[in-house]
PDB file of C-alpha atoms in Angstrom:
ATOM      1  CA  UNK A 390      54.624  25.705  54.725  1.00  0.00           C
ATOM      2  CA  UNK A 391      55.610  29.376  54.659  1.00  0.00           C
ATOM      3  CA  UNK A 392      58.018  31.445  56.701  1.00  0.00           C
ATOM      4  CA  UNK A 393      56.739  34.954  57.442  1.00  0.00           C
ATOM      5  CA  UNK A 394      59.056  37.822  58.325  1.00  0.00           C
ATOM      6  CA  UNK A 395      58.354  41.514  58.916  1.00  0.00           C
ATOM      7  CA  UNK A 396      59.105  43.566  55.821  1.00  0.00           C
ATOM      8  CA  UNK A 397      61.320  45.990  57.670  1.00  0.00           C
ATOM      9  CA  UNK A 398      62.713  46.923  61.044  1.00  0.00           C
ATOM     10  CA  UNK A 399      64.780  49.879  62.149  1.00  0.00           C
ATOM     11  CA  UNK A 400      66.818  50.715  65.185  1.00  0.00           C
ATOM     12  CA  UNK A 401      69.571  53.042  66.303  1.00  0.00           C
ATOM     13  CA  UNK A 402      73.281  52.220  66.472  1.00  0.00           C
ATOM     14  CA  UNK A 403      74.247  50.481  69.678  1.00  0.00           C
ATOM     15  CA  UNK A 404      70.733  49.179  70.307  1.00  0.00           C
ATOM     16  CA  UNK A 405      69.357  45.646  69.999  1.00  0.00           C
ATOM     17  CA  UNK A 406      66.924  44.468  67.327  1.00  0.00           C
ATOM     18  CA  UNK A 407      65.065  41.195  66.903  1.00  0.00           C
ATOM     19  CA  UNK A 408      63.733  39.854  63.596  1.00  0.00           C
ATOM     20  CA  UNK A 409      61.056  37.182  63.721  1.00  0.00           C
ATOM     21  CA  UNK A 410      60.339  34.308  61.339  1.00  0.00           C
ATOM     22  CA  UNK A 411      57.021  32.524  61.864  1.00  0.00           C
ATOM     23  CA  UNK A 412      56.332  29.067  60.436  1.00  0.00           C
ATOM     24  CA  UNK A 413      52.809  28.678  59.063  1.00  0.00           C
ATOM     25  CA  UNK A 414      52.393  24.933  59.635  1.00  0.00           C
ATOM     26  CA  UNK A 415      54.391  22.206  61.249  1.00  0.00           C
ATOM     27  CA  UNK A 416      56.590  22.755  64.268  1.00  0.00           C
ATOM     28  CA  UNK A 417      59.389  25.312  64.092  1.00  0.00           C
ATOM     29  CA  UNK A 418      61.407  22.887  66.211  1.00  0.00           C
ATOM     30  CA  UNK A 419      61.088  20.061  63.690  1.00  0.00           C
ATOM     31  CA  UNK A 420      63.678  21.416  61.256  1.00  0.00           C
ATOM     32  CA  UNK A 421      66.640  23.698  61.731  1.00  0.00           C
ATOM     33  CA  UNK A 422      66.372  27.386  60.871  1.00  0.00           C
ATOM     34  CA  UNK A 423      69.147  29.309  59.163  1.00  0.00           C
ATOM     35  CA  UNK A 424      69.581  33.078  58.800  1.00  0.00           C
ATOM     36  CA  UNK A 425      71.321  34.874  55.954  1.00  0.00           C
ATOM     37  CA  UNK A 426      72.535  38.460  55.672  1.00  0.00           C
ATOM     38  CA  UNK A 427      72.531  40.118  52.271  1.00  0.00           C
ATOM     39  CA  UNK A 428      74.126  43.517  51.960  1.00  0.00           C
ATOM     40  CA  UNK A 429      73.210  45.656  48.914  1.00  0.00           C
ATOM     41  CA  UNK A 430      74.862  44.376  45.780  1.00  0.00           C
ATOM     42  CA  UNK A 431      76.286  41.284  47.487  1.00  0.00           C
ATOM     43  CA  UNK A 432      75.494  37.593  47.718  1.00  0.00           C
ATOM     44  CA  UNK A 433      73.912  36.237  50.908  1.00  0.00           C
ATOM     45  CA  UNK A 434      76.076  34.945  53.744  1.00  0.00           C
ATOM     46  CA  UNK A 435      75.089  32.808  56.700  1.00  0.00           C
ATOM     47  CA  UNK A 436      74.941  34.480  60.094  1.00  0.00           C
ATOM     48  CA  UNK A 437      73.120  31.684  61.966  1.00  0.00           C
ATOM     49  CA  UNK A 438      72.636  27.993  61.165  1.00  0.00           C
ATOM     50  CA  UNK A 439      70.935  25.162  63.038  1.00  0.00           C
ATOM     51  CA  UNK A 440      68.753  27.652  64.951  1.00  0.00           C
ATOM     52  CA  UNK A 441      71.510  29.234  67.030  1.00  0.00           C
ATOM     53  CA  UNK A 442      75.006  28.424  65.751  1.00  0.00           C
ATOM     54  CA  UNK A 443      77.311  31.079  64.328  1.00  0.00           C
ATOM     55  CA  UNK A 444      79.761  30.346  61.506  1.00  0.00           C
ATOM     56  CA  UNK A 445      83.326  31.332  62.227  1.00  0.00           C
ATOM     57  CA  UNK A 446      83.833  35.014  61.607  1.00  0.00           C
ATOM     58  CA  UNK A 447      80.307  36.064  62.561  1.00  0.00           C
ATOM     59  CA  UNK A 448      80.444  38.247  65.669  1.00  0.00           C
ATOM     60  CA  UNK A 449      78.696  37.108  68.830  1.00  0.00           C
ATOM     61  CA  UNK A 450      76.438  40.165  68.532  1.00  0.00           C
ATOM     62  CA  UNK A 451      74.355  37.860  66.306  1.00  0.00           C
ATOM     63  CA  UNK A 452      72.264  35.203  68.017  1.00  0.00           C
ATOM     64  CA  UNK A 453      69.404  32.925  67.046  1.00  0.00           C
ATOM     65  CA  UNK A 454      66.627  31.196  68.922  1.00  0.00           C
ATOM     66  CA  UNK A 455      63.353  29.380  68.402  1.00  0.00           C
ATOM     67  CA  UNK A 456      60.106  29.657  70.357  1.00  0.00           C
ATOM     68  CA  UNK A 457      57.704  26.751  70.078  1.00  0.00           C
ATOM     69  CA  UNK A 458      54.882  28.683  71.729  1.00  0.00           C
ATOM     70  CA  UNK A 459      54.783  31.179  68.853  1.00  0.00           C
ATOM     71  CA  UNK A 460      56.133  28.684  66.318  1.00  0.00           C
ATOM     72  CA  UNK A 461      58.778  31.150  65.325  1.00  0.00           C
ATOM     73  CA  UNK A 462      62.483  31.691  65.081  1.00  0.00           C
ATOM     74  CA  UNK A 463      64.260  34.916  65.921  1.00  0.00           C
ATOM     75  CA  UNK A 464      67.484  36.611  64.939  1.00  0.00           C
ATOM     76  CA  UNK A 465      68.766  39.082  67.503  1.00  0.00           C
ATOM     77  CA  UNK A 466      71.494  41.585  66.752  1.00  0.00           C
ATOM     78  CA  UNK A 467      72.906  43.510  69.688  1.00  0.00           C
ATOM     79  CA  UNK A 468      75.200  46.519  69.683  1.00  0.00           C
ATOM     80  CA  UNK A 469      73.925  47.512  66.256  1.00  0.00           C
ATOM     81  CA  UNK A 470      76.417  48.948  63.799  1.00  0.00           C
ATOM     82  CA  UNK A 471      75.790  50.735  60.532  1.00  0.00           C
ATOM     83  CA  UNK A 472      77.449  47.782  58.759  1.00  0.00           C
ATOM     84  CA  UNK A 473      74.587  45.547  59.973  1.00  0.00           C
ATOM     85  CA  UNK A 474      72.210  47.400  57.650  1.00  0.00           C
ATOM     86  CA  UNK A 475      71.128  44.701  55.210  1.00  0.00           C
ATOM     87  CA  UNK A 476      68.360  42.315  54.232  1.00  0.00           C
ATOM     88  CA  UNK A 477      67.986  39.243  56.439  1.00  0.00           C
ATOM     89  CA  UNK A 478      66.361  35.981  55.353  1.00  0.00           C
ATOM     90  CA  UNK A 479      65.349  32.986  57.413  1.00  0.00           C
ATOM     91  CA  UNK A 480      65.371  29.551  55.796  1.00  0.00           C
ATOM     92  CA  UNK A 481      64.176  26.099  56.772  1.00  0.00           C
ATOM     93  CA  UNK A 482      62.964  22.887  55.152  1.00  0.00           C
ATOM     94  CA  UNK A 483      60.918  19.735  55.645  1.00  0.00           C
ATOM     95  CA  UNK A 484      60.502  16.371  53.900  1.00  0.00           C
ATOM     96  CA  UNK A 485      58.340  17.839  51.153  1.00  0.00           C
ATOM     97  CA  UNK A 486      60.153  21.143  50.773  1.00  0.00           C
ATOM     98  CA  UNK A 487      63.927  20.914  50.615  1.00  0.00           C
ATOM     99  CA  UNK A 488      64.380  24.681  50.958  1.00  0.00           C
ATOM    100  CA  UNK A 489      61.980  27.387  52.091  1.00  0.00           C
ATOM    101  CA  UNK A 490      63.021  31.023  52.448  1.00  0.00           C
ATOM    102  CA  UNK A 491      61.220  33.697  54.367  1.00  0.00           C
ATOM    103  CA  UNK A 492      60.320  36.841  52.467  1.00  0.00           C
ATOM    104  CA  UNK A 493      63.179  38.816  53.967  1.00  0.00           C
ATOM    105  CA  UNK A 494      63.451  41.725  56.388  1.00  0.00           C
ATOM    106  CA  UNK A 495      65.207  44.976  55.604  1.00  0.00           C
ATOM    107  CA  UNK A 496      67.128  46.227  58.618  1.00  0.00           C
ATOM    108  CA  UNK A 497      67.791  49.947  58.739  1.00  0.00           C
ATOM    109  CA  UNK A 498      70.281  51.245  61.274  1.00  0.00           C
ATOM    110  CA  UNK A 499      69.558  54.906  61.680  1.00  0.00           C
TER     111      UNK A 499
ATOM    112  CA  UNK B1451      89.633  29.495  48.919  1.00  0.00           C
ATOM    113  CA  UNK B1452      86.182  28.376  47.871  1.00  0.00           C
ATOM    114  CA  UNK B1453      84.960  30.016  44.674  1.00  0.00           C
ATOM    115  CA  UNK B1454      81.762  29.629  42.709  1.00  0.00           C
ATOM    116  CA  UNK B1455      81.635  31.496  39.411  1.00  0.00           C
ATOM    117  CA  UNK B1456      78.414  31.634  37.428  1.00  0.00           C
ATOM    118  CA  UNK B1457      78.085  32.470  33.764  1.00  0.00           C
ATOM    119  CA  UNK B1458      75.597  32.247  30.929  1.00  0.00           C
ATOM    120  CA  UNK B1459      73.090  34.898  31.911  1.00  0.00           C
ATOM    121  CA  UNK B1460      71.677  37.391  29.453  1.00  0.00           C
ATOM    122  CA  UNK B1461      68.599  38.590  27.637  1.00  0.00           C
ATOM    123  CA  UNK B1462      66.238  35.955  26.237  1.00  0.00           C
ATOM    124  CA  UNK B1463      62.767  36.169  24.733  1.00  0.00           C
ATOM    125  CA  UNK B1464      59.750  34.620  26.431  1.00  0.00           C
ATOM    126  CA  UNK B1465      59.514  30.961  25.506  1.00  0.00           C
ATOM    127  CA  UNK B1466      63.237  30.772  24.904  1.00  0.00           C
ATOM    128  CA  UNK B1467      65.966  28.731  26.540  1.00  0.00           C
ATOM    129  CA  UNK B1468      69.189  29.444  28.379  1.00  0.00           C
ATOM    130  CA  UNK B1469      71.845  27.341  30.086  1.00  0.00           C
ATOM    131  CA  UNK B1470      73.652  28.661  33.126  1.00  0.00           C
ATOM    132  CA  UNK B1471      76.992  27.319  34.326  1.00  0.00           C
ATOM    133  CA  UNK B1472      78.833  27.478  37.625  1.00  0.00           C
ATOM    134  CA  UNK B1473      82.485  26.533  37.963  1.00  0.00           C
ATOM    135  CA  UNK B1474      83.594  25.532  41.444  1.00  0.00           C
ATOM    136  CA  UNK B1475      87.060  25.580  42.983  1.00  0.00           C
ATOM    137  CA  UNK B1476      88.707  25.343  46.372  1.00  0.00           C
ATOM    138  CA  UNK B1477      86.737  22.354  47.691  1.00  0.00           C
ATOM    139  CA  UNK B1478      85.795  18.779  46.841  1.00  0.00           C
ATOM    140  CA  UNK B1479      82.982  19.544  44.397  1.00  0.00           C
ATOM    141  CA  UNK B1480      82.133  15.882  43.881  1.00  0.00           C
ATOM    142  CA  UNK B1481      81.320  15.500  47.575  1.00  0.00           C
ATOM    143  CA  UNK B1482      78.901  18.424  47.783  1.00  0.00           C
ATOM    144  CA  UNK B1483      75.183  18.892  47.268  1.00  0.00           C
ATOM    145  CA  UNK B1484      74.777  21.926  45.049  1.00  0.00           C
ATOM    146  CA  UNK B1485      71.896  24.311  44.396  1.00  0.00           C
ATOM    147  CA  UNK B1486      70.583  27.137  42.308  1.00  0.00           C
ATOM    148  CA  UNK B1487      68.837  29.992  44.100  1.00  0.00           C
ATOM    149  CA  UNK B1488      67.377  33.022  42.340  1.00  0.00           C
ATOM    150  CA  UNK B1489      66.393  36.541  43.265  1.00  0.00           C
ATOM    151  CA  UNK B1490      64.073  38.650  41.133  1.00  0.00           C
ATOM    152  CA  UNK B1491      64.905  42.375  40.999  1.00  0.00           C
ATOM    153  CA  UNK B1492      64.047  43.963  44.332  1.00  0.00           C
ATOM    154  CA  UNK B1493      62.598  40.703  45.650  1.00  0.00           C
ATOM    155  CA  UNK B1494      63.574  37.944  48.050  1.00  0.00           C
ATOM    156  CA  UNK B1495      65.442  34.687  47.635  1.00  0.00           C
ATOM    157  CA  UNK B1496      63.751  31.754  45.900  1.00  0.00           C
ATOM    158  CA  UNK B1497      65.166  28.243  45.830  1.00  0.00           C
ATOM    159  CA  UNK B1498      65.281  26.774  42.312  1.00  0.00           C
ATOM    160  CA  UNK B1499      66.852  23.305  42.468  1.00  0.00           C
ATOM    161  CA  UNK B1500      69.184  20.934  44.320  1.00  0.00           C
ATOM    162  CA  UNK B1501      71.371  18.102  43.070  1.00  0.00           C
ATOM    163  CA  UNK B1502      73.196  15.485  45.096  1.00  0.00           C
ATOM    164  CA  UNK B1503      76.835  14.509  44.825  1.00  0.00           C
ATOM    165  CA  UNK B1504      76.614  12.102  41.889  1.00  0.00           C
ATOM    166  CA  UNK B1505      73.646  13.695  40.159  1.00  0.00           C
ATOM    167  CA  UNK B1506      71.278  10.826  40.875  1.00  0.00           C
ATOM    168  CA  UNK B1507      68.926  12.912  43.027  1.00  0.00           C
ATOM    169  CA  UNK B1508      67.438  16.171  41.832  1.00  0.00           C
ATOM    170  CA  UNK B1509      64.780  18.344  43.425  1.00  0.00           C
ATOM    171  CA  UNK B1510      62.992  21.374  42.050  1.00  0.00           C
ATOM    172  CA  UNK B1511      60.919  24.283  43.232  1.00  0.00           C
ATOM    173  CA  UNK B1512      57.278  24.311  42.162  1.00  0.00           C
ATOM    174  CA  UNK B1513      57.674  27.325  39.883  1.00  0.00           C
ATOM    175  CA  UNK B1514      60.375  25.712  37.715  1.00  0.00           C
ATOM    176  CA  UNK B1515      59.581  21.990  37.860  1.00  0.00           C
ATOM    177  CA  UNK B1516      59.168  20.590  34.350  1.00  0.00           C
ATOM    178  CA  UNK B1517      60.904  23.558  32.709  1.00  0.00           C
ATOM    179  CA  UNK B1518      64.347  23.645  34.359  1.00  0.00           C
ATOM    180  CA  UNK B1519      66.884  20.821  34.606  1.00  0.00           C
ATOM    181  CA  UNK B1520      69.809  20.830  37.017  1.00  0.00           C
ATOM    182  CA  UNK B1521      72.918  18.802  36.218  1.00  0.00           C
ATOM    183  CA  UNK B1522      76.584  18.562  37.074  1.00  0.00           C
ATOM    184  CA  UNK B1523      79.939  17.464  35.702  1.00  0.00           C
ATOM    185  CA  UNK B1524      82.160  16.371  38.560  1.00  0.00           C
ATOM    186  CA  UNK B1525      85.170  15.895  36.315  1.00  0.00           C
ATOM    187  CA  UNK B1526      84.929  19.550  35.334  1.00  0.00           C
ATOM    188  CA  UNK B1527      83.817  20.840  38.739  1.00  0.00           C
ATOM    189  CA  UNK B1528      80.775  22.372  37.082  1.00  0.00           C
ATOM    190  CA  UNK B1529      77.107  22.823  37.890  1.00  0.00           C
ATOM    191  CA  UNK B1530      74.482  23.642  35.282  1.00  0.00           C
ATOM    192  CA  UNK B1531      70.846  24.571  34.943  1.00  0.00           C
ATOM    193  CA  UNK B1532      69.058  24.259  31.625  1.00  0.00           C
ATOM    194  CA  UNK B1533      66.145  26.670  31.549  1.00  0.00           C
ATOM    195  CA  UNK B1534      63.404  26.127  28.955  1.00  0.00           C
ATOM    196  CA  UNK B1535      60.062  27.800  28.258  1.00  0.00           C
ATOM    197  CA  UNK B1536      61.268  30.918  29.997  1.00  0.00           C
ATOM    198  CA  UNK B1537      58.761  33.435  31.294  1.00  0.00           C
ATOM    199  CA  UNK B1538      59.017  37.066  32.329  1.00  0.00           C
ATOM    200  CA  UNK B1539      58.732  35.962  35.948  1.00  0.00           C
ATOM    201  CA  UNK B1540      61.950  33.966  35.593  1.00  0.00           C
ATOM    202  CA  UNK B1541      63.853  37.256  35.349  1.00  0.00           C
ATOM    203  CA  UNK B1542      66.285  37.184  38.256  1.00  0.00           C
ATOM    204  CA  UNK B1543      69.851  36.956  39.413  1.00  0.00           C
ATOM    205  CA  UNK B1544      70.683  33.253  39.586  1.00  0.00           C
ATOM    206  CA  UNK B1545      73.100  32.151  42.287  1.00  0.00           C
ATOM    207  CA  UNK B1546      75.013  28.912  42.472  1.00  0.00           C
ATOM    208  CA  UNK B1547      75.344  27.795  46.090  1.00  0.00           C
ATOM    209  CA  UNK B1548      76.889  24.929  48.016  1.00  0.00           C
ATOM    210  CA  UNK B1549      74.935  23.090  50.685  1.00  0.00           C
ATOM    211  CA  UNK B1550      77.065  22.719  53.787  1.00  0.00           C
ATOM    212  CA  UNK B1551      78.638  19.316  54.188  1.00  0.00           C
ATOM    213  CA  UNK B1552      77.884  19.140  57.893  1.00  0.00           C
ATOM    214  CA  UNK B1553      75.447  22.023  58.068  1.00  0.00           C
ATOM    215  CA  UNK B1554      71.960  22.491  56.569  1.00  0.00           C
ATOM    216  CA  UNK B1555      72.703  25.964  55.198  1.00  0.00           C
ATOM    217  CA  UNK B1556      74.105  27.317  51.956  1.00  0.00           C
ATOM    218  CA  UNK B1557      77.635  27.926  53.157  1.00  0.00           C
ATOM    219  CA  UNK B1558      79.081  29.375  49.944  1.00  0.00           C
ATOM    220  CA  UNK B1559      77.457  31.409  47.176  1.00  0.00           C
ATOM    221  CA  UNK B1560      78.602  32.660  43.805  1.00  0.00           C
ATOM    222  CA  UNK B1561      78.271  36.277  42.747  1.00  0.00           C
ATOM    223  CA  UNK B1562      75.240  35.524  40.577  1.00  0.00           C
ATOM    224  CA  UNK B1563      74.371  35.906  36.907  1.00  0.00           C
ATOM    225  CA  UNK B1564      71.443  37.977  35.656  1.00  0.00           C
ATOM    226  CA  UNK B1565      68.807  36.445  33.419  1.00  0.00           C
ATOM    227  CA  UNK B1566      66.341  38.811  31.789  1.00  0.00           C
ATOM    228  CA  UNK B1567      63.321  37.393  29.986  1.00  0.00           C
ATOM    229  CA  UNK B1568      61.796  40.045  27.789  1.00  0.00           C
ATOM    230  CA  UNK B1569      60.720  40.670  24.232  1.00  0.00           C
TER     231      UNK B1569
END
């Protein structure tokens, strides 16, 4: 299966943005979805795991959800800050595919 | 503090071979699934391979299966990937990453090592 993300999104500081991740086949609810943030020149870090859980140290401005009706997962970032400007990747798996990454979404905070 | 430090990247000709290493510290390496993930210049993340705790189970992405071999040395806290028959499309930063013990994500990543396949 594939995970499809928008190439880019942009929003102003203080606003809320949502990045989608649509699963091409199989149910989005069947396997957990993770989200990674990758700032320029840095390695990825997890901001959401198991659909909606935040690792310690990740602010509660970051939240995750899944929607079975659209077969997609979403990452929502509220109270946008310039430091949130980064690439964001969703990731999931199934029995045949141990790791699948989405193509990534570049978030611009302007 | 968990650390993953990759090495071994460089310039190699098409058809050549390269072995990458990753030295782990700050956690029980022998109890962790480990992975290699790569990122071509300006592109997204691509999973390369996974290996289980004792090295008995290995899984590969379609684009590298049959050419790359993942391995580990638990005594030396090291992860490896042997890359053969390299192609231009294998050019990427290669990251060593740990699969979370109780989480399905990559909870720690190295800083990456760049492999360039070019004549």
